[in-house]
Tab-separated table of C-alpha atoms and ligand atoms in Angstrom:
chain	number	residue	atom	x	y	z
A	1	UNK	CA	0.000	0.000	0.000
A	2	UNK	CA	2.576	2.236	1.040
A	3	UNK	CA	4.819	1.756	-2.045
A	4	UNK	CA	1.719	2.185	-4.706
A	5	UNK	CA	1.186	5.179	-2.604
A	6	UNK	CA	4.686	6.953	-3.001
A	7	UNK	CA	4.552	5.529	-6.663
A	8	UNK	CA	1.552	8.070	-7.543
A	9	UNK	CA	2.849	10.888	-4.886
A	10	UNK	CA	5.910	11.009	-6.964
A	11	UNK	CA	3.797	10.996	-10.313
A	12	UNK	CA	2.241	14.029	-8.945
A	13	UNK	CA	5.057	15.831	-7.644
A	14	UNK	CA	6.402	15.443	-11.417
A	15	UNK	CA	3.099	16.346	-13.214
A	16	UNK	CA	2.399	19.164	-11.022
A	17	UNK	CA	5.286	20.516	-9.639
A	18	UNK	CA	6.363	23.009	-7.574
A	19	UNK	CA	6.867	20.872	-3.992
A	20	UNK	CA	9.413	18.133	-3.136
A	21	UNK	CA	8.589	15.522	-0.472
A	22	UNK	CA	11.060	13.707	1.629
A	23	UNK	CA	10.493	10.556	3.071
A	24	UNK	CA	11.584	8.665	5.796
A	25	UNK	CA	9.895	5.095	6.642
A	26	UNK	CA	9.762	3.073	9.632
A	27	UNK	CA	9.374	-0.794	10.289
A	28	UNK	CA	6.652	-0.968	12.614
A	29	UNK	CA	4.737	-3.756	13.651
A	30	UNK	CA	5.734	-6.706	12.975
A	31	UNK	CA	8.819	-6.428	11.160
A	32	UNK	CA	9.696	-4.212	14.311
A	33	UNK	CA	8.225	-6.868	16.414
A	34	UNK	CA	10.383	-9.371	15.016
A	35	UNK	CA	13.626	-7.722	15.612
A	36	UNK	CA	12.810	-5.791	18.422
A	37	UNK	CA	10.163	-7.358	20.819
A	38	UNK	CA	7.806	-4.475	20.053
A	39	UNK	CA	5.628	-3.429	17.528
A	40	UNK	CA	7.359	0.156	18.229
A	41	UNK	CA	10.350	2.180	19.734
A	42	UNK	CA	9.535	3.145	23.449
A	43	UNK	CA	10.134	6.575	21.850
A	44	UNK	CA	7.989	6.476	18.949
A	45	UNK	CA	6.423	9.717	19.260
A	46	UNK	CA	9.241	11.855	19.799
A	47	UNK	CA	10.591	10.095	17.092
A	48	UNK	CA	7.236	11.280	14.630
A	49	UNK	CA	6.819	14.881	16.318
A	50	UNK	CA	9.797	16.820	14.332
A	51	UNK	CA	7.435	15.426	10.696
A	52	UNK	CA	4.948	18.068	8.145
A	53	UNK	CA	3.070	14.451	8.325
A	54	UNK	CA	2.664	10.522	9.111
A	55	UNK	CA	1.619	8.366	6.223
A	56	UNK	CA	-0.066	4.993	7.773
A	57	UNK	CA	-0.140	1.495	5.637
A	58	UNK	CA	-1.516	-0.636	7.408
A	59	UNK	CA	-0.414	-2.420	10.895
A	60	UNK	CA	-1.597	-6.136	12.348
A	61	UNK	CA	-1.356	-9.506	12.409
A	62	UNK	CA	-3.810	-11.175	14.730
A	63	UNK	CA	-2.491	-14.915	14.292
A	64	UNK	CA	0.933	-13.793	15.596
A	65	UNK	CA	-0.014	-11.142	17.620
A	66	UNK	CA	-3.404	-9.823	19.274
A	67	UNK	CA	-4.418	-6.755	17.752
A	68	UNK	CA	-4.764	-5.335	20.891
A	69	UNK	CA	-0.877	-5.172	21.314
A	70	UNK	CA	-0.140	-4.168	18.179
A	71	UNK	CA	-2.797	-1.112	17.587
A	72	UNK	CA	-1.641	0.174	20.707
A	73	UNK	CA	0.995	2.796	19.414
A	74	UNK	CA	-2.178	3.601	16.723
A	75	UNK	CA	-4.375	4.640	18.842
A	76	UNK	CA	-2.095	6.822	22.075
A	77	UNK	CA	-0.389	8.817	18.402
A	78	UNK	CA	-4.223	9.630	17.979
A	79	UNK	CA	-3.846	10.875	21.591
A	80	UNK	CA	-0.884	11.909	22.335
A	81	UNK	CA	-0.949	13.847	18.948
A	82	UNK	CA	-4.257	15.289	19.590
A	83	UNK	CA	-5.512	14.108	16.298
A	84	UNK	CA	-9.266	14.366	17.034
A	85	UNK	CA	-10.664	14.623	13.497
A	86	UNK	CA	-10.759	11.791	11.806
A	87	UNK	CA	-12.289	12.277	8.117
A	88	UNK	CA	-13.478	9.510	6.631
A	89	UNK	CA	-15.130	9.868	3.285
A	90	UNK	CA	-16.935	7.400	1.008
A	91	UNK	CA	-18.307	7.685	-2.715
A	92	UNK	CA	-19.286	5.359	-5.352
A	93	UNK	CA	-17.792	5.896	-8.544
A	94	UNK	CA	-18.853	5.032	-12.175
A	95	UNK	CA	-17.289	1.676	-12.952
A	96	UNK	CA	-17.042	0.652	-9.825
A	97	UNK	CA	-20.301	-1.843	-8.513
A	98	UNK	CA	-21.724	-1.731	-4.999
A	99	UNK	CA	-24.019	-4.404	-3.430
A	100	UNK	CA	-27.411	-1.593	-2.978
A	101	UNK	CA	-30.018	-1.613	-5.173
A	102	UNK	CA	-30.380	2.058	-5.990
A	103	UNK	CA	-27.716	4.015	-8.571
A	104	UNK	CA	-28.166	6.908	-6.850
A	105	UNK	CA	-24.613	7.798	-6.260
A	106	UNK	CA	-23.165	8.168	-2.423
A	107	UNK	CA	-21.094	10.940	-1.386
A	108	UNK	CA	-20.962	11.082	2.495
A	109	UNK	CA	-18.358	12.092	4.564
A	110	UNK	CA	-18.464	10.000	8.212
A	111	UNK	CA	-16.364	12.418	10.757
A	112	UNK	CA	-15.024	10.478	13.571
A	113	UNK	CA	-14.062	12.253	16.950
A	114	UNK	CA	-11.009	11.066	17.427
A	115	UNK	CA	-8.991	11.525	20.591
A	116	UNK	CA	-11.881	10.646	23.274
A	117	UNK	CA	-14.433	8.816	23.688
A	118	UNK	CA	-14.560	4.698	23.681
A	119	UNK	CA	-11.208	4.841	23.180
A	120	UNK	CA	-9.530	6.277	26.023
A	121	UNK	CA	-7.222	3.591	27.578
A	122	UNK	CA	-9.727	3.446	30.999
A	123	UNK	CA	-10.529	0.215	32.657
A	124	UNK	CA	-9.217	-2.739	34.144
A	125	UNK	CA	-9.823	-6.249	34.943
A	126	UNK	CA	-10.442	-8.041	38.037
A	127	UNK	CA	-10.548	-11.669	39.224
A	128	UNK	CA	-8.738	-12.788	36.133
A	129	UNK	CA	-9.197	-16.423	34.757
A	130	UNK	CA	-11.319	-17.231	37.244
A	131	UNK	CA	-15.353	-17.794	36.972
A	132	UNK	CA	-16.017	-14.003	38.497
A	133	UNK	CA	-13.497	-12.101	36.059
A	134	UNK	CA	-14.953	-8.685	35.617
A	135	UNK	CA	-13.923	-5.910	33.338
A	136	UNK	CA	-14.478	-2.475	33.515
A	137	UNK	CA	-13.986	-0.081	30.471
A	138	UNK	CA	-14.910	3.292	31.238
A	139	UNK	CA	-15.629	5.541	27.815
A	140	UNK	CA	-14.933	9.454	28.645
A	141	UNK	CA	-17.110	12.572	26.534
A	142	UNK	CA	-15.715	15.949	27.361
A	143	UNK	CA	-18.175	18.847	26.744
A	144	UNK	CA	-14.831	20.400	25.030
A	145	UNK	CA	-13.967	17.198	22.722
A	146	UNK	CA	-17.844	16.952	21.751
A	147	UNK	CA	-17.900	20.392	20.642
A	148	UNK	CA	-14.997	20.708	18.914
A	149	UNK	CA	-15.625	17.803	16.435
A	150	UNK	CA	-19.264	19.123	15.919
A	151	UNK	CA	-17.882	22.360	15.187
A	152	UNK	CA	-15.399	21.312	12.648
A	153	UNK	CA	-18.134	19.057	11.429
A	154	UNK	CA	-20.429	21.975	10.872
A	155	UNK	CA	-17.773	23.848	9.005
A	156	UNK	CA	-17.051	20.852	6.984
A	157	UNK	CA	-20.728	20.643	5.992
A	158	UNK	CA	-20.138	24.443	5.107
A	159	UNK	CA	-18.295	23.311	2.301
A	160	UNK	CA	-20.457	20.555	0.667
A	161	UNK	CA	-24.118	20.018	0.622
A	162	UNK	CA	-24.810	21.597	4.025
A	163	UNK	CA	-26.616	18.733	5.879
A	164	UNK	CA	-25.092	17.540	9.227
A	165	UNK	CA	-26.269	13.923	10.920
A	166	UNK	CA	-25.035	13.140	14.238
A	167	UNK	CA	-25.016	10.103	15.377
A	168	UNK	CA	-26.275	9.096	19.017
A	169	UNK	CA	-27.500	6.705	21.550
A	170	UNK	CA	-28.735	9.175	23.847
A	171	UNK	CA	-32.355	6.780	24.156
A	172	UNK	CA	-30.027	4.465	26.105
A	173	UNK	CA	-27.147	5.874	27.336
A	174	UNK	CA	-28.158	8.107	29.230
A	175	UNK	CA	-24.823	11.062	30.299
A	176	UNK	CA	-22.327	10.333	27.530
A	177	UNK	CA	-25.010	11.354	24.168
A	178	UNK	CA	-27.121	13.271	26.202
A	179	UNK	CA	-24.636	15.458	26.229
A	180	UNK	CA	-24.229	14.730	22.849
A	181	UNK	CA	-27.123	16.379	21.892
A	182	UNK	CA	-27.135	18.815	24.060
A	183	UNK	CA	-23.991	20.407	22.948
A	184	UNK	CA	-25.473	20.009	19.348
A	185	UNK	CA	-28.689	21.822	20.096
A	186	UNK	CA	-26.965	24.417	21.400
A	187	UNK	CA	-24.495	24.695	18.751
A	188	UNK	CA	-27.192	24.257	15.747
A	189	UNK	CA	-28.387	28.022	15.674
A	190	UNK	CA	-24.759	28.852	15.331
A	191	UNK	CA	-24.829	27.653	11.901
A	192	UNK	CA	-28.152	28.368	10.218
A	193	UNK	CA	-27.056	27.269	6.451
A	194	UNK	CA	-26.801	23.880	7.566
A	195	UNK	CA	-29.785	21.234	7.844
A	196	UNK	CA	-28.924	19.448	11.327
A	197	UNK	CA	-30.090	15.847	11.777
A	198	UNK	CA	-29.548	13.254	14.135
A	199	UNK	CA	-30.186	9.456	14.581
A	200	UNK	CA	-29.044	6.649	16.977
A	201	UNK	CA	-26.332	4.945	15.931
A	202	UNK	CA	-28.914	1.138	15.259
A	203	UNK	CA	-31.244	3.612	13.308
A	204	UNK	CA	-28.193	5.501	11.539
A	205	UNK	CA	-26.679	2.039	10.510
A	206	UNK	CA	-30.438	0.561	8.914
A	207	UNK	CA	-30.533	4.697	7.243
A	208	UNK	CA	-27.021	4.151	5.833
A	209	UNK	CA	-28.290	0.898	4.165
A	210	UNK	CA	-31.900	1.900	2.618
A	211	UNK	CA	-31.236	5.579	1.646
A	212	UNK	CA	-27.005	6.270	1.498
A	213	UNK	CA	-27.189	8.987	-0.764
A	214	UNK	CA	-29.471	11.192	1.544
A	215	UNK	CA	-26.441	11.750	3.753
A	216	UNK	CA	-23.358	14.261	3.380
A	217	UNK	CA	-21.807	14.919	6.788
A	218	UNK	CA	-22.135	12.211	9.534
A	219	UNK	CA	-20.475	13.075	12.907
A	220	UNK	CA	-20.238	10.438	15.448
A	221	UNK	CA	-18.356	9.089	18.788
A	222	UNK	CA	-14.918	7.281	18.495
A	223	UNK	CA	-16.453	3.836	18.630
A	224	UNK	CA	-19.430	4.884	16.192
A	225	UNK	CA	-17.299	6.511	13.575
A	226	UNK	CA	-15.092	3.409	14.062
A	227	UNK	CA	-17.957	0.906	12.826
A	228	UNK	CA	-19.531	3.655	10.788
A	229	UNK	CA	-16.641	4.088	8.273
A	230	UNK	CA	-16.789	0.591	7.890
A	231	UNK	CA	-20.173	-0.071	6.773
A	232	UNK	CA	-19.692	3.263	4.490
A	233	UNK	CA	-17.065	1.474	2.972
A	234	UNK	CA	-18.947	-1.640	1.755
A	235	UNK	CA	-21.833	0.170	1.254
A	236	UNK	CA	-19.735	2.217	-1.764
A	237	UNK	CA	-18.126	-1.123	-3.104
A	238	UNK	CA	-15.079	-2.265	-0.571
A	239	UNK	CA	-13.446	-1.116	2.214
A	240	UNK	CA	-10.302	-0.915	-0.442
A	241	UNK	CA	-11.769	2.721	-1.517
A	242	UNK	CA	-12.026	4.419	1.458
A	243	UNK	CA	-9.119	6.939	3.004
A	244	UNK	CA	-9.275	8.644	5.911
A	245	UNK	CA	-7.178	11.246	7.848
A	246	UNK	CA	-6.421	11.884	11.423
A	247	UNK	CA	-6.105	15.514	11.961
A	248	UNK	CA	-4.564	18.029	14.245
A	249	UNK	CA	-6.692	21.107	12.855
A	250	UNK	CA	-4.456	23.599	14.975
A	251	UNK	CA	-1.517	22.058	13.435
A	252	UNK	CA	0.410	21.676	17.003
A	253	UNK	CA	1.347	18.019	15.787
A	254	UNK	CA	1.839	16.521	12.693
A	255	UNK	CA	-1.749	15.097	11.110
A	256	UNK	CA	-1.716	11.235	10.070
A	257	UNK	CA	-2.979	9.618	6.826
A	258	UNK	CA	-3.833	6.018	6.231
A	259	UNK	CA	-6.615	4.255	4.167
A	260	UNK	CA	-9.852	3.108	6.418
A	261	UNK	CA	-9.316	-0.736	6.199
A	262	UNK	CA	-6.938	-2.959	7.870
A	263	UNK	CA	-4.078	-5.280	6.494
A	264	UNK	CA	-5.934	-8.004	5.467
A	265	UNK	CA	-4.445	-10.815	6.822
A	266	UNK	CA	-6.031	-13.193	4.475
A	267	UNK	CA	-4.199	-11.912	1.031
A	268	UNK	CA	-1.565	-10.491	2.907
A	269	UNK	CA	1.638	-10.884	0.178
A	270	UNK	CA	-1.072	-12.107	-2.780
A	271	UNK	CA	-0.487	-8.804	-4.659
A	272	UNK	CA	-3.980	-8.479	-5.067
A	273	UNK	CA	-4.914	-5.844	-2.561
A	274	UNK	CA	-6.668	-2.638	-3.842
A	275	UNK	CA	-4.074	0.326	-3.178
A	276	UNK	CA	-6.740	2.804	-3.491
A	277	UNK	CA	-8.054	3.799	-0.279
A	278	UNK	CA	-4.147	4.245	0.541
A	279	UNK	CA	-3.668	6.104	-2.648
A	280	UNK	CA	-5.929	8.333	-1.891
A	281	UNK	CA	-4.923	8.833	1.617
A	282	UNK	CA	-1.853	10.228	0.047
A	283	UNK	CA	-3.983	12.641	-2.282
A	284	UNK	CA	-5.696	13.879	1.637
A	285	UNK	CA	-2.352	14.443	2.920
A	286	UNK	CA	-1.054	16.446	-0.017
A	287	UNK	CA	-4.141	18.691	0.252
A	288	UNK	CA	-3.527	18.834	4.048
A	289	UNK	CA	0.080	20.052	2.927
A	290	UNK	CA	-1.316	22.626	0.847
A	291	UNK	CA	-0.416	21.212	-2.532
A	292	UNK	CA	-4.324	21.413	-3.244
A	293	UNK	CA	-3.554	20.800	-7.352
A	294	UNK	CA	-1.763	17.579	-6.465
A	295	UNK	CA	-4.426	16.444	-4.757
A	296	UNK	CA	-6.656	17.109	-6.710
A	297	UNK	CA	-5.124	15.295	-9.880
A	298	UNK	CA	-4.568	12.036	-7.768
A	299	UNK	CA	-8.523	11.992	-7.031
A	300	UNK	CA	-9.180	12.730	-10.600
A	301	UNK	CA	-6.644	10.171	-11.587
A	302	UNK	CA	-8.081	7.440	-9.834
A	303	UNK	CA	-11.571	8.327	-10.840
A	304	UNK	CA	-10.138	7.693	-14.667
A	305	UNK	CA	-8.434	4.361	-13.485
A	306	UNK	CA	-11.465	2.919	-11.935
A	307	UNK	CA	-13.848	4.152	-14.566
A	308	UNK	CA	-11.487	2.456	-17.240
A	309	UNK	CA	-12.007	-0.750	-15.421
A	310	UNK	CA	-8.787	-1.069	-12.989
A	311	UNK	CA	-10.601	-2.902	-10.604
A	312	UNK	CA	-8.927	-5.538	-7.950
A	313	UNK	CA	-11.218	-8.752	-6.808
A	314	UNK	CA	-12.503	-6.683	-4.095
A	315	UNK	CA	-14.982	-4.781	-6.682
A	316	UNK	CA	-15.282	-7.605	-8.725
A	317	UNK	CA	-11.815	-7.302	-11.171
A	318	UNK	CA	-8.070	-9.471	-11.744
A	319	UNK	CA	-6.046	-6.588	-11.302
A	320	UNK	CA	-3.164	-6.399	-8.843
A	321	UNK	CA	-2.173	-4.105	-6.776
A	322	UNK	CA	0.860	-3.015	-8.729
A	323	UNK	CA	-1.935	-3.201	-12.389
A	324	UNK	CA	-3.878	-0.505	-10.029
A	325	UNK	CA	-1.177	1.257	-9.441
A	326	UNK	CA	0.178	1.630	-12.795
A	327	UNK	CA	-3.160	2.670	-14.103
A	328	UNK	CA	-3.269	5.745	-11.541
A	329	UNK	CA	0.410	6.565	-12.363
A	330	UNK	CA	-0.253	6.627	-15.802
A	331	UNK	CA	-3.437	8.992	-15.757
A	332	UNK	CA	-1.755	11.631	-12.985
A	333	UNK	CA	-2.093	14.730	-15.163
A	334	UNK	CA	-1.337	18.576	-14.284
B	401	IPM	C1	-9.596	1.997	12.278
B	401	IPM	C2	-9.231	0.682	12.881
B	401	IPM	C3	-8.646	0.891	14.267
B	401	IPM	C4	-9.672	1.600	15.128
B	401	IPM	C5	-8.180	-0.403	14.935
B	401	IPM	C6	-7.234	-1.170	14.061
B	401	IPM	C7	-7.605	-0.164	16.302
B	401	IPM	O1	-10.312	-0.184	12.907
B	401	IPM	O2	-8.726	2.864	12.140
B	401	IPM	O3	-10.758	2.155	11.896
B	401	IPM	O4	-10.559	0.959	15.706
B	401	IPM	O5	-9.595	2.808	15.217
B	402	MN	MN1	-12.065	0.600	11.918
């Protein structure tokens, strides 16, 4: 993923010009793991810190290692990092089938809060092994990290089709999305362009499903956006399409790009896995950089690939991943 990636960031670099990017890659997981005993340096994020940004492939291998071990460093440079907005957009694109009825095309954007939520590292177990284990895992929603994401939700919604859907549970959980809401009823007048909506997240998943292209922005918890972004992604054709970004919008750390899906353990080193949610993952971070034109010409790019058929057994093609790759390369045009 990450060399396709670099493949077309280099195409654009020398169809667009005008910026140079430096890389510098790191063996984490489990080549690290290997060698090392760890799936990361101790000092991993001092390490990252001094970068403009982190590019992400993909990390895990959950016959060799639990997941849980390994996605550690993932989620405390979410953190640490204070990357709380997590983008995560899904489309359909001509060429490309998805498994819904309608052809009504999808163009949603699910915005995951990032640095809170069900993720905190906030719990314990007791009684281990024996018949009365118990575990505790204690999910935390800050009036401050709530209203932040909505409000960079809101202004995202600003710049597309102006409709905002949070999702929420507040019917059954009864402090953490009650406040929720709260802080989005209160923040709603503050933006009167934009047509606020919200639905719990059981509702939100059926909605997703019978009526996808009805949605632009969708704003949700941690865990939420988490399982969101994965049903968005099958819902537009495979998980293999979707990119996502973890930002810093302040800029006080270095923002983090990596594609939606996971490493796919089961055609791991098969050549065959579809480079384009990574690909485009690159295109986010080169708009994040500034280098908007480059950006743009990867998106287009891979529209033009996929529409000419480049299409990995994912959506339904024989192409590998390096085919895929090529194809983008080739259409990259200033
Ligand atoms: C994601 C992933 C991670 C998450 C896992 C691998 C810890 O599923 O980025 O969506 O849950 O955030
Ligand atoms: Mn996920």
């Amino acid at each position: 993923m990450v060399d396709a990636t670099v493949a077309v960031l280099e195409a654009a670099q020398k169809a667009i010009g005008g910026f140079q990017l430096s890389y510098e890659s790191f063996d984490w997981g489990m080549p690290h793991y290997d060698k090392h005993g760890k799936v990361a340096p101790d000092n991993f994020l001092e390490l990252l810190r001094p970068f403009d940004a982190i590019f992400l492939g993909a990390v895990g291998w959950p016959a060799r290692l639990p997941d849980h071990i390994t996605l550690t460093p993932l989620i405390k440079l979410r953190q640490a990092f204070d990357l709380y907005a997590c983008t995560r957009p899904a489309r359909t694109y001509p060429g490309v089938p998805h498994p819904l009825r309608s052809d009504q095309p999808i163009d949603l954007v699910v915005v995951r809060e990032n640095s809170e939520g069900e993720y905190i590292d906030n719990g314990g177990i007791v009684s281990t092994g024996t018949p009365h284990e118990v575990a505790v895992q204690t999910a935390v929603h800050t009036r401050r990290g709530i209203e932040r994401i909505l409000r960079f939700s809101f202004d995202l919604a600003k710049t597309r089709r102006k409709k905002l859907t949070m999702i929420t549970k507040s019917n059954a959980q009864r402090y953490a999305y009650v406040l929720w809401d709260r802080v989005l009823a209160e923040l709603a007048p503050q933006y009167p362009g934009i047509a606020v909506d919200k639905l719990h997240i059981d509702a939100a998943t059926l909605e997703l499903v019978r009526r996808p292209h009805t949605f632009d922005v969708v704003v949700g918890s941690n865990l939420f956006g988490d399982i969101l972004s994965d049903l968005t992604g099958g819902i537009t054709g495979s998980l293999g399409l979707n990119p996502s970004c973890n930002l810093n919008p302040e800029r006080k750390f270095p923002s983090l790009f990596e594609p939606v899906h996971g490493s796919a353990p089961d055609i791991a080193g098969k050549g065959i896995a579809n480079p384009t949610a990574s690909i485009l993952s690159g295109a986010m971070m080169l708009d994040w950089l500034g280098e908007k034109k480059a950006a743009t010409a990867i998106n287009k790019a891979v529209e033009a690939a996929l529409a000419g058929g480049a299409s990995t057994p994912d959506i339904g093609g024989k192409a590998n991943t390096k085919q895929i790759t090529e194809a983008v390369v080739k259409h990259v045009k200033a």
